[in-house]
Amino acid sequence: MPKVIPLFPGSADKPKESQERFTRRKDGLYQLELRYDLPDGTKKKKSFYGKTQSEALEKRKAFERVLDTGQNVAKMNISVAAWVEQWLVTIRKKYDGKPTTRTYNTHKRESNRLVSAVGKKQLRDVVRSDIESILYTRSNMSKKTIRQTYNTLRAIFETARGDRIITYNPCDGITLPVGTEGSHRALTTFERKLITSTWQDHRMGRAAMLMMYAGLRFGEVAALRWDDIDASHIHVHAAVAYESNQPIEKDTKTKAGKRSIPIVAPLLTVLAARPLNGSEYVCTSTKGTQLSKAARECGWESFLYRLSVKNTGCEKHWCKRKDIKWAPVEIRTHDLRHTYCTMLYDAGVDVKRAQELMGHNDLSVTMKIYTHLSEERSAASDKALHSYFDSFADVGKSVGKSRRYYLKKPLK
């Protein structure tokens, strides 16, 4: 049996904490126990060890200080990986019953970055520099992407603080990397004409025209029915999200997404007649059904190939035989929507009306695009101005041949 000895033998006049009774183990360590109650009334016992009695006592005092703060001691040693696993279970329940789990999938993807970096650490040992290291690996990404990563990490630790597992959130006070601005671009005049002259050759052509000349998001295009279109307007009231490849109709991305968009001249032919498949949807798969995620992605790649063929002048496999360089067309679907906003700016549409047509919930989003376009136009104007006046850079220089005059010798 382990021998129980007083902390300071023969010191009955010492304070109570100095009269603790220790167990001397066979390995020479001193063992000291503490009994305490959890907030739910559960009784617990914890042992502390040390090479000396003072060391074991100091460990117990440190634990008692933790108890005084109200910290959840039952999970105080939980690892980051274990906590993230529990947190994701809670988040999954939160999104049960939602049309899609897109937000949950984002949280899961971003939390995996945390686990990969510090998953073996105890949650309470994670410090600000650990979070900064993760965020700065994302510094070459867009501001939106960096913010998504930060929001997930902050939520993970904020939930732990709410559960009293940690006393502070290591995400507090962090300055986010600058990141890059949005990489969407407006199509060139040539690209717009290429789509306008090719849309009838491919099933995704109608979708491209709707995004470029009505500013629809691809999810809104996939949910658009023929009944949503009248003689003068396209009425947007729904969008499609995807869960395991299957389309799920839901409300538009924002409340402002529900809007009516005037049908401009380039769309009159596009919307003049329904396709022969008889589908209620304006843009469909090859089978006439609503676009699945795979049908959408494959269809868009196929449409870009068709544009590339027209741009190059022949099929790709013929390029080597004809000694022609393949000229691929690279356009992202959101570039078409950005092009629509650019055309609104060029047409002189005021920013408030542009916000309504684009379906932006926040005016600052539209203002950001308009401001950027204004700066681009100003820079282009300045460049043209300098180019024109460069031809006058010879001001002050002599023109023509110089001529020297001599005085005649005076007459004698």
Coordinates of N, CA, C and O in Angstrom, one line a residue, residues 142-233:
S142 N -8.9 35.9 -52.6 CA -9.7 37.1 -52.6 C -10.1 37.4 -51.2 O -10.0 36.6 -50.3
K143 N -10.5 38.7 -51.0 CA -10.9 39.2 -49.7 C -12.1 38.3 -49.1 O -12.1 38.0 -48.0
K144 N -13.0 38.0 -50.0 CA -14.1 37.2 -49.6 C -13.7 35.8 -49.1 O -14.2 35.3 -48.1
T145 N -12.8 35.2 -49.8 CA -12.3 33.9 -49.4 C -11.6 33.9 -48.0 O -11.8 33.0 -47.2
I146 N -10.8 34.9 -47.8 CA -10.1 35.1 -46.6 C -11.1 35.3 -45.4 O -10.9 34.7 -44.3
R147 N -12.1 36.1 -45.7 CA -13.1 36.4 -44.7 C -13.9 35.1 -44.3 O -14.2 34.9 -43.2
Q148 N -14.1 34.3 -45.3 CA -14.8 33.0 -45.0 C -14.0 32.1 -44.1 O -14.5 31.5 -43.1
T149 N -12.7 32.0 -44.3 CA -11.8 31.3 -43.5 C -11.8 31.8 -42.1 O -12.0 31.1 -41.1
Y150 N -11.7 33.1 -42.0 CA -11.6 33.8 -40.6 C -12.9 33.6 -39.9 O -12.9 33.3 -38.7
N151 N -14.1 33.7 -40.5 CA -15.4 33.6 -39.9 C -15.6 32.2 -39.3 O -16.1 32.1 -38.2
T152 N -15.1 31.2 -40.0 CA -15.3 29.8 -39.5 C -14.4 29.6 -38.3 O -14.8 29.1 -37.3
L153 N -13.1 30.0 -38.4 CA -12.2 29.9 -37.3 C -12.7 30.6 -36.0 O -12.6 30.1 -34.9
R154 N -13.1 31.8 -36.2 CA -13.7 32.6 -35.1 C -14.9 31.9 -34.5 O -15.0 31.9 -33.2
A155 N -15.8 31.4 -35.3 CA -17.0 30.7 -34.8 C -16.6 29.5 -33.9 O -17.2 29.2 -32.9
I156 N -15.6 28.7 -34.4 CA -15.1 27.5 -33.7 C -14.7 27.9 -32.3 O -15.1 27.3 -31.3
F157 N -13.8 28.9 -32.1 CA -13.3 29.3 -30.8 C -14.3 30.1 -30.0 O -14.3 30.0 -28.8
E158 N -15.2 30.8 -30.6 CA -16.2 31.5 -29.9 C -17.2 30.6 -29.2 O -17.7 30.8 -28.1
T159 N -17.5 29.5 -29.9 CA -18.4 28.5 -29.3 C -17.7 27.8 -28.1 O -18.3 27.5 -27.1
A160 N -16.4 27.6 -28.3 CA -15.6 27.0 -27.2 C -15.6 27.9 -26.0 O -15.7 27.5 -24.8
R161 N -15.5 29.2 -26.2 CA -15.5 30.2 -25.1 C -16.9 30.2 -24.5 O -17.0 30.3 -23.3
G162 N -17.9 30.1 -25.3 CA -19.3 30.1 -24.7 C -19.5 28.9 -23.9 O -20.3 28.9 -22.9
D163 N -18.8 27.8 -24.2 CA -18.9 26.5 -23.4 C -17.9 26.5 -22.3 O -17.8 25.5 -21.6
R164 N -17.2 27.6 -22.1 CA -16.2 27.8 -21.0 C -15.1 26.8 -21.0 O -14.5 26.4 -20.0
I165 N -14.7 26.4 -22.3 CA -13.6 25.5 -22.4 C -12.3 26.3 -22.5 O -11.2 25.9 -22.0
I166 N -12.4 27.5 -23.1 CA -11.3 28.5 -23.2 C -11.8 29.8 -22.6 O -13.0 30.1 -22.5
T167 N -10.8 30.6 -22.2 CA -11.2 31.9 -21.6 C -11.1 33.1 -22.6 O -11.5 34.2 -22.3
Y168 N -10.4 32.9 -23.7 CA -10.3 33.9 -24.7 C -10.3 33.3 -26.1 O -10.0 32.1 -26.3
N169 N -10.7 34.1 -27.1 CA -10.7 33.7 -28.5 C -9.4 34.1 -29.2 O -9.2 35.3 -29.3
P170 N -8.6 33.2 -29.6 CA -7.3 33.6 -30.3 C -7.5 34.3 -31.6 O -6.6 34.9 -32.1
C171 N -8.8 34.4 -32.1 CA -9.0 35.1 -33.3 C -9.3 36.6 -33.0 O -9.3 37.4 -34.0
D172 N -9.4 37.0 -31.8 CA -9.6 38.4 -31.4 C -8.4 39.3 -31.8 O -7.3 38.9 -31.5
G173 N -8.7 40.4 -32.4 CA -7.7 41.4 -32.6 C -6.8 41.1 -33.8 O -5.7 41.8 -34.0
I174 N -7.1 40.1 -34.6 CA -6.3 39.8 -35.8 C -6.6 40.7 -36.9 O -7.8 41.0 -37.2
T175 N -5.5 41.2 -37.6 CA -5.7 42.0 -38.8 C -5.6 41.0 -40.0 O -4.6 40.3 -40.2
L176 N -6.6 41.0 -40.8 CA -6.7 40.0 -41.9 C -5.7 40.4 -43.0 O -5.5 41.6 -43.2
P177 N -5.2 39.5 -43.7 CA -4.4 39.8 -44.9 C -5.2 40.6 -45.9 O -6.5 40.5 -46.0
V178 N -4.6 41.4 -46.7 CA -5.3 42.3 -47.6 C -6.1 41.5 -48.6 O -7.2 41.8 -48.9
G179 N -5.5 40.5 -49.2 CA -6.1 39.7 -50.2 C -6.2 40.5 -51.5 O -5.8 41.6 -51.7
T180 N -6.8 39.8 -52.5 CA -7.0 40.4 -53.8 C -8.4 40.8 -54.0 O -9.3 40.4 -53.4
E181 N -8.6 41.8 -54.9 CA -9.9 42.2 -55.3 C -10.6 41.2 -56.2 O -9.9 40.2 -56.6
G182 N -11.9 41.3 -56.3 CA -12.6 40.3 -57.1 C -12.0 40.2 -58.5 O -11.6 41.2 -59.1
S183 N -11.9 39.0 -59.0 CA -11.3 38.7 -60.3 C -12.2 38.7 -61.5 O -11.8 38.3 -62.5
H184 N -13.5 39.0 -61.2 CA -14.4 39.0 -62.4 C -14.1 40.1 -63.3 O -13.7 41.2 -62.9
R185 N -14.4 39.9 -64.6 CA -14.1 40.9 -65.6 C -15.3 41.1 -66.5 O -16.1 40.2 -66.6
A186 N -15.2 42.2 -67.2 CA -16.2 42.4 -68.3 C -15.7 41.9 -69.6 O -14.5 42.0 -69.9
L187 N -16.6 41.3 -70.4 CA -16.2 40.7 -71.6 C -15.8 41.8 -72.6 O -16.4 42.9 -72.5
T188 N -14.9 41.5 -73.5 CA -14.6 42.5 -74.6 C -15.7 42.5 -75.6 O -16.6 41.6 -75.6
T189 N -15.7 43.5 -76.4 CA -16.7 43.6 -77.5 C -16.7 42.4 -78.4 O -17.7 41.9 -78.8
F190 N -15.5 41.9 -78.7 CA -15.4 40.8 -79.6 C -16.0 39.5 -78.9 O -16.7 38.8 -79.6
E191 N -15.8 39.4 -77.6 CA -16.3 38.2 -76.9 C -17.8 38.3 -76.9 O -18.5 37.3 -77.0
R192 N -18.4 39.5 -76.6 CA -19.8 39.6 -76.6 C -20.4 39.3 -78.0 O -21.4 38.6 -78.1
K193 N -19.8 39.8 -79.1 CA -20.3 39.4 -80.4 C -20.2 38.0 -80.7 O -21.0 37.4 -81.4
L194 N -19.1 37.3 -80.2 CA -18.9 35.9 -80.4 C -20.0 35.1 -79.8 O -20.6 34.2 -80.4
I195 N -20.4 35.5 -78.6 CA -21.6 34.8 -77.9 C -22.9 35.1 -78.6 O -23.7 34.1 -78.9
T196 N -23.1 36.3 -79.0 CA -24.3 36.7 -79.6 C -24.5 36.0 -81.0 O -25.7 35.7 -81.3
S197 N -23.4 35.7 -81.7 CA -23.6 35.1 -83.0 C -23.5 33.5 -82.9 O -23.6 32.9 -83.9
T198 N -23.3 33.0 -81.7 CA -23.1 31.6 -81.5 C -24.1 30.9 -80.6 O -24.2 29.7 -80.6
W199 N -24.9 31.7 -79.9 CA -25.8 31.1 -78.9 C -26.7 30.1 -79.4 O -27.1 29.1 -78.7
Q200 N -27.2 30.2 -80.6 CA -28.2 29.3 -81.2 C -27.6 27.9 -81.5 O -28.3 26.9 -81.7
D201 N -26.2 27.8 -81.5 CA -25.6 26.6 -81.9 C -25.4 25.6 -80.7 O -24.9 24.5 -80.9
H202 N -25.8 26.1 -79.5 CA -25.6 25.2 -78.3 C -26.7 25.5 -77.3 O -27.2 26.6 -77.1
R203 N -27.0 24.4 -76.5 CA -28.1 24.5 -75.6 C -27.8 25.5 -74.4 O -28.7 26.0 -73.8
M204 N -26.5 25.8 -74.1 CA -26.1 26.7 -73.1 C -26.1 28.1 -73.6 O -25.8 29.0 -72.8
G205 N -26.3 28.3 -74.9 CA -26.2 29.7 -75.4 C -27.3 30.6 -74.8 O -27.1 31.7 -74.6
R206 N -28.5 30.0 -74.7 CA -29.6 30.8 -74.1 C -29.3 31.3 -72.7 O -29.5 32.4 -72.3
A207 N -28.6 30.4 -71.9 CA -28.2 30.7 -70.5 C -27.2 31.9 -70.5 O -27.3 32.8 -69.7
A208 N -26.2 31.8 -71.5 CA -25.2 32.8 -71.6 C -25.8 34.1 -71.9 O -25.4 35.2 -71.4
M209 N -26.8 34.2 -72.8 CA -27.4 35.4 -73.2 C -28.2 36.0 -72.1 O -28.2 37.2 -71.9
L210 N -28.8 35.2 -71.3 CA -29.6 35.7 -70.1 C -28.7 36.3 -69.0 O -29.1 37.3 -68.4
M211 N -27.6 35.7 -68.8 CA -26.6 36.2 -67.9 C -26.0 37.5 -68.3 O -25.7 38.4 -67.6
M212 N -25.7 37.6 -69.6 CA -25.0 38.7 -70.2 C -25.9 39.9 -70.4 O -25.5 41.1 -70.2
Y213 N -27.2 39.7 -70.8 CA -28.1 40.8 -71.1 C -29.2 41.0 -70.1 O -30.1 41.8 -70.4
A214 N -29.2 40.2 -69.0 CA -30.2 40.4 -68.0 C -29.6 40.3 -66.6 O -30.2 40.6 -65.6
G215 N -28.3 40.0 -66.6 CA -27.6 40.0 -65.3 C -28.0 38.9 -64.3 O -27.8 39.0 -63.1
L216 N -28.6 37.8 -64.8 CA -29.0 36.7 -63.9 C -27.8 35.9 -63.4 O -26.8 35.8 -64.1
R217 N -27.9 35.5 -62.2 CA -26.9 34.5 -61.7 C -27.3 33.1 -62.3 O -28.4 32.9 -62.7
F218 N -26.3 32.2 -62.3 CA -26.5 31.0 -63.0 C -27.6 30.2 -62.2 O -28.5 29.5 -62.9
G219 N -27.6 30.3 -60.9 CA -28.7 29.6 -60.1 C -30.1 30.2 -60.5 O -31.1 29.4 -60.5
E220 N -30.2 31.5 -60.8 CA -31.4 32.0 -61.2 C -31.8 31.6 -62.6 O -33.0 31.4 -62.9
V221 N -30.8 31.4 -63.5 CA -31.1 30.9 -64.8 C -31.7 29.5 -64.7 O -32.7 29.2 -65.4
A222 N -31.1 28.7 -63.9 CA -31.5 27.3 -63.8 C -33.0 27.1 -63.2 O -33.6 26.2 -63.5
A223 N -33.4 28.1 -62.5 CA -34.7 28.1 -61.9 C -35.8 28.8 -62.7 O -37.0 28.8 -62.5
L224 N -35.3 29.5 -63.8 CA -36.2 30.4 -64.6 C -37.2 29.5 -65.4 O -36.8 28.6 -66.1
R225 N -38.5 29.8 -65.3 CA -39.5 29.1 -66.1 C -40.0 30.0 -67.2 O -40.0 31.3 -67.0
W226 N -40.6 29.4 -68.2 CA -41.2 30.3 -69.2 C -42.4 31.1 -68.7 O -42.6 32.2 -69.2
D227 N -43.1 30.6 -67.7 CA -44.2 31.4 -67.1 C -43.7 32.7 -66.3 O -44.5 33.5 -66.0
D228 N -42.3 32.7 -66.1 CA -41.8 33.9 -65.4 C -41.5 35.0 -66.4 O -40.9 36.1 -66.0
I229 N -41.8 34.8 -67.6 CA -41.4 35.8 -68.7 C -42.7 36.3 -69.4 O -43.5 35.5 -69.8
D230 N -42.8 37.6 -69.4 CA -43.9 38.2 -70.2 C -43.4 39.0 -71.4 O -42.2 38.8 -71.7
A231 N -44.2 39.8 -71.9 CA -43.8 40.5 -73.2 C -42.7 41.5 -73.0 O -41.9 41.8 -73.9
S232 N -42.5 42.0 -71.8 CA -41.5 43.1 -71.6 C -40.5 42.8 -70.4 O -39.5 43.5 -70.4
H233 N -40.8 41.9 -69.5 CA -40.0 41.7 -68.4 C -39.7 40.2 -68.1 O -40.5 39.3 -68.4

